[in-house]
Amino acid sequence: QQPVQSPQAVILREGEDAVINCSSSKALYSVHWYRQKHGEAPVFLMILLKGGEQKGHDKISASFNEKKQQSSLYLTASQLSYSGTYFCGTANYGGATNKLIFGTGTLLAVQP
Amino acid sequence: NAGVTQTPKFQVLKTGQSMTLQCAQDMNHNSMYWYRQDPGMGLRLIYYSASEGTTDKGEVPNGYNVSRLNKREFSLRLESAAPSQTSVYFCASRRGSEAFFGQGTRLTVV
């Protein structure tokens, strides 16, 4: 079952912040974040494996709340290059942990 | 270093025709995946292979078959194409944290 992402779309001005949420109805083994630019393949941003884990990548960071079965991606001081569609992918306990299911995506548009 | 290579890049099929999408990776990855991407639907998992010799169904396997020919290659076959299978198809491979995607195959079924 696909994880649920919110919001579906967000428009920002350069320098503004954004949060993208990802939640699952099943217990999460891992959460994966990817970004896809228009007409290109998705590209890996980061993976979170443990509940409570937080990671950062430039000014993009993420947290994983295992108890709530959800993760959030934080984009700070957004840049034009952050524009694209962001996908969270999840692998669940109770099944194959390498079965990677993606959400429906969040379209992020950063304007000058 | 080619990464994940998909062929063809574009294809137009008539309803009822069959075809095979090819995918090969040169990174010695164990896991390989086939996804389809449709507007508003995100990336949906069709089939995956955790290791050479094994394949498992994903979320939307109906109308597709796969073959993990060896560690490098994972093909997706449409036996009788339908307009509902018009989509962009992505192959990916993974070992550990990061999955690498091919550039996609844009398939149109008329």
PDB file of C-alpha atoms in Angstrom:
ATOM      1  CA  GLN A   1       0.000   0.000   0.000  1.00  0.00           C
ATOM      2  CA  GLN A   2       1.370   3.368  -1.059  1.00  0.00           C
ATOM      3  CA  PRO A   3       2.462   5.783   1.679  1.00  0.00           C
ATOM      4  CA  VAL A   4       0.475   9.014   1.781  1.00  0.00           C
ATOM      5  CA  GLN A   5       2.288  12.257   1.066  1.00  0.00           C
ATOM      6  CA  SER A   6       1.181  15.777   1.878  1.00  0.00           C
ATOM      7  CA  PRO A   7       0.879  18.353   0.555  1.00  0.00           C
ATOM      8  CA  GLN A   8       0.368  17.323  -3.073  1.00  0.00           C
ATOM      9  CA  ALA A   9       1.955  20.535  -4.278  1.00  0.00           C
ATOM     10  CA  VAL A  10       3.643  23.600  -2.837  1.00  0.00           C
ATOM     11  CA  ILE A  11       4.863  26.854  -4.347  1.00  0.00           C
ATOM     12  CA  LEU A  12       7.648  28.768  -2.626  1.00  0.00           C
ATOM     13  CA  ARG A  13       9.705  31.878  -3.118  1.00  0.00           C
ATOM     14  CA  GLU A  14      13.461  31.495  -2.945  1.00  0.00           C
ATOM     15  CA  GLY A  15      14.602  31.502   0.661  1.00  0.00           C
ATOM     16  CA  GLU A  16      11.335  30.138   2.103  1.00  0.00           C
ATOM     17  CA  ASP A  17      11.024  26.871   3.976  1.00  0.00           C
ATOM     18  CA  ALA A  18       8.832  23.842   3.280  1.00  0.00           C
ATOM     19  CA  VAL A  19       7.884  20.585   4.961  1.00  0.00           C
ATOM     20  CA  ILE A  20       6.731  17.459   3.144  1.00  0.00           C
ATOM     21  CA  ASN A  21       5.099  14.697   5.129  1.00  0.00           C
ATOM     22  CA  CYS A  22       4.915  10.964   4.491  1.00  0.00           C
ATOM     23  CA  SER A  23       2.832   8.503   6.472  1.00  0.00           C
ATOM     24  CA  SER A  24       2.163   4.790   6.300  1.00  0.00           C
ATOM     25  CA  SER A  25      -0.615   2.589   7.635  1.00  0.00           C
ATOM     26  CA  LYS A  26       1.932  -0.136   8.362  1.00  0.00           C
ATOM     27  CA  ALA A  27       4.965  -0.306  10.637  1.00  0.00           C
ATOM     28  CA  LEU A  28       7.937   1.174   8.821  1.00  0.00           C
ATOM     29  CA  TYR A  29      11.330  -0.483   8.497  1.00  0.00           C
ATOM     30  CA  SER A  30      12.863   2.337   6.486  1.00  0.00           C
ATOM     31  CA  VAL A  31      11.963   5.601   4.777  1.00  0.00           C
ATOM     32  CA  HIS A  32      13.653   6.758   1.571  1.00  0.00           C
ATOM     33  CA  TRP A  33      13.480  10.225   0.010  1.00  0.00           C
ATOM     34  CA  TYR A  34      13.995  10.941  -3.703  1.00  0.00           C
ATOM     35  CA  ARG A  35      13.712  13.994  -5.918  1.00  0.00           C
ATOM     36  CA  GLN A  36      12.732  13.892  -9.570  1.00  0.00           C
ATOM     37  CA  LYS A  37      13.210  16.820 -11.919  1.00  0.00           C
ATOM     38  CA  HIS A  38      10.942  17.146 -14.915  1.00  0.00           C
ATOM     39  CA  GLY A  39      11.759  14.620 -17.614  1.00  0.00           C
ATOM     40  CA  GLU A  40      14.466  12.950 -15.547  1.00  0.00           C
ATOM     41  CA  ALA A  41      14.821   9.875 -13.366  1.00  0.00           C
ATOM     42  CA  PRO A  42      14.363  10.067  -9.580  1.00  0.00           C
ATOM     43  CA  VAL A  43      17.546  10.711  -7.615  1.00  0.00           C
ATOM     44  CA  PHE A  44      18.277   9.511  -4.073  1.00  0.00           C
ATOM     45  CA  LEU A  45      18.383  12.101  -1.278  1.00  0.00           C
ATOM     46  CA  MET A  46      18.570  10.080   1.930  1.00  0.00           C
ATOM     47  CA  ILE A  47      17.405   7.027   3.841  1.00  0.00           C
ATOM     48  CA  LEU A  48      16.264   6.803   7.465  1.00  0.00           C
ATOM     49  CA  LEU A  49      16.445   3.453   9.173  1.00  0.00           C
ATOM     50  CA  LYS A  50      15.738   4.033  12.822  1.00  0.00           C
ATOM     51  CA  GLY A  51      12.890   5.620  14.632  1.00  0.00           C
ATOM     52  CA  GLY A  52      13.926   9.068  15.748  1.00  0.00           C
ATOM     53  CA  GLU A  53      16.718   9.252  13.207  1.00  0.00           C
ATOM     54  CA  GLN A  54      17.335  12.600  11.575  1.00  0.00           C
ATOM     55  CA  LYS A  55      19.582  13.274   8.622  1.00  0.00           C
ATOM     56  CA  GLY A  56      20.711  16.264   6.636  1.00  0.00           C
ATOM     57  CA  HIS A  57      21.818  16.838   3.085  1.00  0.00           C
ATOM     58  CA  ASP A  58      22.883  20.421   2.373  1.00  0.00           C
ATOM     59  CA  LYS A  59      19.828  22.387   3.598  1.00  0.00           C
ATOM     60  CA  ILE A  60      17.509  19.431   3.200  1.00  0.00           C
ATOM     61  CA  SER A  61      16.930  17.261   6.241  1.00  0.00           C
ATOM     62  CA  ALA A  62      14.497  14.570   7.316  1.00  0.00           C
ATOM     63  CA  SER A  63      13.147  12.936  10.435  1.00  0.00           C
ATOM     64  CA  PHE A  64      11.574   9.539  11.074  1.00  0.00           C
ATOM     65  CA  ASN A  65       8.969   8.969  13.770  1.00  0.00           C
ATOM     66  CA  GLU A  66       8.710   5.198  13.903  1.00  0.00           C
ATOM     67  CA  LYS A  67       5.955   5.232  16.503  1.00  0.00           C
ATOM     68  CA  LYS A  68       3.718   7.460  14.362  1.00  0.00           C
ATOM     69  CA  GLN A  69       4.772   5.607  11.182  1.00  0.00           C
ATOM     70  CA  GLN A  70       5.669   8.834   9.484  1.00  0.00           C
ATOM     71  CA  SER A  71       8.550  10.874   8.157  1.00  0.00           C
ATOM     72  CA  SER A  72       8.993  14.524   7.270  1.00  0.00           C
ATOM     73  CA  LEU A  73      11.342  16.185   4.790  1.00  0.00           C
ATOM     74  CA  TYR A  74      12.452  19.728   5.639  1.00  0.00           C
ATOM     75  CA  LEU A  75      13.697  22.121   2.969  1.00  0.00           C
ATOM     76  CA  THR A  76      15.309  25.189   4.472  1.00  0.00           C
ATOM     77  CA  ALA A  77      16.022  28.461   2.653  1.00  0.00           C
ATOM     78  CA  SER A  78      14.861  26.933  -0.617  1.00  0.00           C
ATOM     79  CA  GLN A  79      16.803  27.453  -3.824  1.00  0.00           C
ATOM     80  CA  LEU A  80      15.607  27.334  -7.418  1.00  0.00           C
ATOM     81  CA  SER A  81      17.431  24.011  -7.782  1.00  0.00           C
ATOM     82  CA  TYR A  82      15.114  22.444  -5.199  1.00  0.00           C
ATOM     83  CA  SER A  83      12.215  22.484  -7.664  1.00  0.00           C
ATOM     84  CA  GLY A  84      10.935  19.056  -8.630  1.00  0.00           C
ATOM     85  CA  THR A  85       8.745  16.251  -7.390  1.00  0.00           C
ATOM     86  CA  TYR A  86       9.666  14.665  -4.078  1.00  0.00           C
ATOM     87  CA  PHE A  87       8.832  11.046  -3.367  1.00  0.00           C
ATOM     88  CA  CYS A  88       8.999   9.139  -0.148  1.00  0.00           C
ATOM     89  CA  GLY A  89       9.546   5.427  -0.393  1.00  0.00           C
ATOM     90  CA  THR A  90       8.854   2.978   2.387  1.00  0.00           C
ATOM     91  CA  ALA A  91       9.712  -0.568   3.275  1.00  0.00           C
ATOM     92  CA  ASN A  92       7.576  -2.248   5.888  1.00  0.00           C
ATOM     93  CA  TYR A  93       8.113  -4.795   8.605  1.00  0.00           C
ATOM     94  CA  GLY A  94       6.281  -8.048   8.112  1.00  0.00           C
ATOM     95  CA  GLY A  95       7.190  -8.237   4.459  1.00  0.00           C
ATOM     96  CA  ALA A  96      10.313  -8.107   2.377  1.00  0.00           C
ATOM     97  CA  THR A  97      12.299  -5.140   3.618  1.00  0.00           C
ATOM     98  CA  ASN A  98      13.656  -4.567   0.134  1.00  0.00           C
ATOM     99  CA  LYS A  99      10.163  -4.134  -1.298  1.00  0.00           C
ATOM    100  CA  LEU A 100      10.284  -0.380  -1.886  1.00  0.00           C
ATOM    101  CA  ILE A 101       6.921   1.346  -2.317  1.00  0.00           C
ATOM    102  CA  PHE A 102       6.691   5.013  -3.248  1.00  0.00           C
ATOM    103  CA  GLY A 103       4.053   7.608  -2.473  1.00  0.00           C
ATOM    104  CA  THR A 104       2.230   9.746  -5.013  1.00  0.00           C
ATOM    105  CA  GLY A 105       4.740  12.571  -4.775  1.00  0.00           C
ATOM    106  CA  THR A 106       4.810  16.247  -3.788  1.00  0.00           C
ATOM    107  CA  LEU A 107       5.415  18.809  -6.514  1.00  0.00           C
ATOM    108  CA  LEU A 108       7.635  21.631  -5.266  1.00  0.00           C
ATOM    109  CA  ALA A 109       8.028  24.794  -7.313  1.00  0.00           C
ATOM    110  CA  VAL A 110      10.510  27.427  -6.154  1.00  0.00           C
ATOM    111  CA  GLN A 111      10.083  30.821  -7.774  1.00  0.00           C
ATOM    112  CA  PRO A 112      12.594  33.706  -7.872  1.00  0.00           C
TER     113      PRO A 112
ATOM    114  CA  ASN B   1      30.168   3.595 -15.669  1.00  0.00           C
ATOM    115  CA  ALA B   2      26.739   3.259 -17.305  1.00  0.00           C
ATOM    116  CA  GLY B   3      24.664   2.598 -14.146  1.00  0.00           C
ATOM    117  CA  VAL B   4      21.162   1.403 -15.097  1.00  0.00           C
ATOM    118  CA  THR B   5      20.406   1.164 -18.809  1.00  0.00           C
ATOM    119  CA  GLN B   6      16.891   0.777 -20.178  1.00  0.00           C
ATOM    120  CA  THR B   7      15.917   0.001 -23.741  1.00  0.00           C
ATOM    121  CA  PRO B   8      14.058   1.210 -25.673  1.00  0.00           C
ATOM    122  CA  LYS B   9      13.583   4.847 -24.628  1.00  0.00           C
ATOM    123  CA  PHE B  10      10.351   5.264 -26.580  1.00  0.00           C
ATOM    124  CA  GLN B  11       7.876   2.741 -27.970  1.00  0.00           C
ATOM    125  CA  VAL B  12       4.448   2.831 -29.572  1.00  0.00           C
ATOM    126  CA  LEU B  13       2.454  -0.392 -29.569  1.00  0.00           C
ATOM    127  CA  LYS B  14      -0.911  -1.366 -30.931  1.00  0.00           C
ATOM    128  CA  THR B  15      -3.425  -2.920 -28.577  1.00  0.00           C
ATOM    129  CA  GLY B  16      -2.763  -6.642 -28.283  1.00  0.00           C
ATOM    130  CA  GLN B  17       0.881  -6.511 -29.317  1.00  0.00           C
ATOM    131  CA  SER B  18       3.576  -7.836 -27.048  1.00  0.00           C
ATOM    132  CA  MET B  19       6.969  -6.440 -26.162  1.00  0.00           C
ATOM    133  CA  THR B  20       9.798  -6.721 -23.668  1.00  0.00           C
ATOM    134  CA  LEU B  21      11.420  -3.811 -21.879  1.00  0.00           C
ATOM    135  CA  GLN B  22      15.055  -4.456 -21.144  1.00  0.00           C
ATOM    136  CA  CYS B  23      17.016  -3.302 -18.116  1.00  0.00           C
ATOM    137  CA  ALA B  24      20.652  -3.895 -17.243  1.00  0.00           C
ATOM    138  CA  GLN B  25      22.833  -2.616 -14.401  1.00  0.00           C
ATOM    139  CA  ASP B  26      26.593  -2.736 -14.054  1.00  0.00           C
ATOM    140  CA  MET B  27      26.862  -1.992 -10.320  1.00  0.00           C
ATOM    141  CA  ASN B  28      26.631  -5.597  -9.064  1.00  0.00           C
ATOM    142  CA  HIS B  29      23.384  -4.804  -7.225  1.00  0.00           C
ATOM    143  CA  ASN B  30      21.255  -7.585  -5.809  1.00  0.00           C
ATOM    144  CA  SER B  31      17.829  -5.907  -5.901  1.00  0.00           C
ATOM    145  CA  MET B  32      16.121  -4.704  -9.057  1.00  0.00           C
ATOM    146  CA  TYR B  33      12.728  -3.099  -9.592  1.00  0.00           C
ATOM    147  CA  TRP B  34      10.203  -2.128 -12.239  1.00  0.00           C
ATOM    148  CA  TYR B  35       7.967   0.888 -11.635  1.00  0.00           C
ATOM    149  CA  ARG B  36       5.414   2.676 -13.744  1.00  0.00           C
ATOM    150  CA  GLN B  37       4.772   6.386 -13.434  1.00  0.00           C
ATOM    151  CA  ASP B  38       1.458   7.972 -14.332  1.00  0.00           C
ATOM    152  CA  PRO B  39       0.313  11.559 -13.658  1.00  0.00           C
ATOM    153  CA  GLY B  40      -0.970  11.907 -10.099  1.00  0.00           C
ATOM    154  CA  MET B  41      -0.177   8.283  -9.246  1.00  0.00           C
ATOM    155  CA  GLY B  42       3.470   8.551  -8.314  1.00  0.00           C
ATOM    156  CA  LEU B  43       5.769   5.587  -8.828  1.00  0.00           C
ATOM    157  CA  ARG B  44       3.943   2.285  -8.563  1.00  0.00           C
ATOM    158  CA  LEU B  45       5.848  -0.950  -8.101  1.00  0.00           C
ATOM    159  CA  ILE B  46       5.089  -3.597 -10.715  1.00  0.00           C
ATOM    160  CA  TYR B  47       7.575  -6.333  -9.831  1.00  0.00           C
ATOM    161  CA  TYR B  48      10.837  -6.568  -7.974  1.00  0.00           C
ATOM    162  CA  SER B  49      13.664  -9.027  -7.596  1.00  0.00           C
ATOM    163  CA  ALA B  50      15.524  -9.232  -4.312  1.00  0.00           C
ATOM    164  CA  SER B  51      18.287 -11.342  -5.790  1.00  0.00           C
ATOM    165  CA  GLU B  52      19.192 -13.341  -8.850  1.00  0.00           C
ATOM    166  CA  GLY B  53      16.670 -16.128  -9.340  1.00  0.00           C
ATOM    167  CA  THR B  54      13.831 -14.552  -7.355  1.00  0.00           C
ATOM    168  CA  THR B  55      10.967 -12.288  -8.397  1.00  0.00           C
ATOM    169  CA  ASP B  56       7.969 -10.978  -6.472  1.00  0.00           C
ATOM    170  CA  LYS B  57       4.830  -9.057  -7.284  1.00  0.00           C
ATOM    171  CA  GLY B  58       4.500  -5.416  -6.435  1.00  0.00           C
ATOM    172  CA  GLU B  59       1.362  -3.298  -6.250  1.00  0.00           C
ATOM    173  CA  VAL B  60       0.265  -3.467  -9.907  1.00  0.00           C
ATOM    174  CA  PRO B  61       1.533  -6.743 -11.467  1.00  0.00           C
ATOM    175  CA  ASN B  62      -1.498  -7.616 -13.605  1.00  0.00           C
ATOM    176  CA  GLY B  63      -0.724  -7.704 -17.312  1.00  0.00           C
ATOM    177  CA  TYR B  64       3.036  -7.973 -16.789  1.00  0.00           C
ATOM    178  CA  ASN B  65       5.647 -10.679 -16.431  1.00  0.00           C
ATOM    179  CA  VAL B  66       9.294 -10.386 -15.481  1.00  0.00           C
ATOM    180  CA  SER B  67      12.492 -12.353 -15.841  1.00  0.00           C
ATOM    181  CA  ARG B  68      15.635 -11.946 -13.762  1.00  0.00           C
ATOM    182  CA  LEU B  69      17.938 -13.384 -16.390  1.00  0.00           C
ATOM    183  CA  ASN B  70      21.084 -12.999 -14.308  1.00  0.00           C
ATOM    184  CA  LYS B  71      22.377 -10.566 -11.725  1.00  0.00           C
ATOM    185  CA  ARG B  72      22.710  -7.770 -14.296  1.00  0.00           C
ATOM    186  CA  GLU B  73      19.453  -8.028 -16.227  1.00  0.00           C
ATOM    187  CA  PHE B  74      15.791  -7.717 -15.295  1.00  0.00           C
ATOM    188  CA  SER B  75      13.249  -7.606 -18.107  1.00  0.00           C
ATOM    189  CA  LEU B  76       9.570  -6.657 -18.121  1.00  0.00           C
ATOM    190  CA  ARG B  77       7.212  -8.242 -20.626  1.00  0.00           C
ATOM    191  CA  LEU B  78       3.792  -7.095 -21.756  1.00  0.00           C
ATOM    192  CA  GLU B  79       2.100 -10.119 -23.347  1.00  0.00           C
ATOM    193  CA  SER B  80      -0.941  -8.312 -24.746  1.00  0.00           C
ATOM    194  CA  ALA B  81      -0.622  -4.547 -24.445  1.00  0.00           C
ATOM    195  CA  ALA B  82      -3.651  -2.468 -23.441  1.00  0.00           C
ATOM    196  CA  PRO B  83      -4.148   1.329 -23.566  1.00  0.00           C
ATOM    197  CA  SER B  84      -4.165   1.329 -19.735  1.00  0.00           C
ATOM    198  CA  GLN B  85      -0.500   0.316 -19.893  1.00  0.00           C
ATOM    199  CA  THR B  86       0.448   3.613 -21.502  1.00  0.00           C
ATOM    200  CA  SER B  87       2.958   4.990 -19.034  1.00  0.00           C
ATOM    201  CA  VAL B  88       6.578   5.805 -18.317  1.00  0.00           C
ATOM    202  CA  TYR B  89       8.392   2.731 -17.039  1.00  0.00           C
ATOM    203  CA  PHE B  90      11.421   2.972 -14.769  1.00  0.00           C
ATOM    204  CA  CYS B  91      13.835   0.241 -13.864  1.00  0.00           C
ATOM    205  CA  ALA B  92      15.928   0.614 -10.717  1.00  0.00           C
ATOM    206  CA  SER B  93      18.614  -1.336  -8.921  1.00  0.00           C
ATOM    207  CA  ARG B  94      19.674  -1.178  -5.293  1.00  0.00           C
ATOM    208  CA  ARG B  95      22.273  -2.509  -2.927  1.00  0.00           C
ATOM    209  CA  GLY B  96      22.052  -1.037   0.515  1.00  0.00           C
ATOM    210  CA  SER B  97      20.565   2.422   0.898  1.00  0.00           C
ATOM    211  CA  GLU B  98      20.462   3.991  -2.524  1.00  0.00           C
ATOM    212  CA  ALA B  99      18.413   2.962  -5.531  1.00  0.00           C
ATOM    213  CA  PHE B 100      19.608   4.029  -8.973  1.00  0.00           C
ATOM    214  CA  PHE B 101      17.046   4.559 -11.700  1.00  0.00           C
ATOM    215  CA  GLY B 102      17.319   4.183 -15.429  1.00  0.00           C
ATOM    216  CA  GLN B 103      16.231   7.019 -17.697  1.00  0.00           C
ATOM    217  CA  GLY B 104      12.830   5.477 -18.339  1.00  0.00           C
ATOM    218  CA  THR B 105      10.881   4.039 -21.249  1.00  0.00           C
ATOM    219  CA  ARG B 106       7.934   6.047 -22.513  1.00  0.00           C
ATOM    220  CA  LEU B 107       5.383   3.524 -23.784  1.00  0.00           C
ATOM    221  CA  THR B 108       2.232   4.437 -25.668  1.00  0.00           C
ATOM    222  CA  VAL B 109      -0.397   1.822 -26.467  1.00  0.00           C
ATOM    223  CA  VAL B 110      -2.882   2.859 -29.149  1.00  0.00           C
TER     224      VAL B 110
END
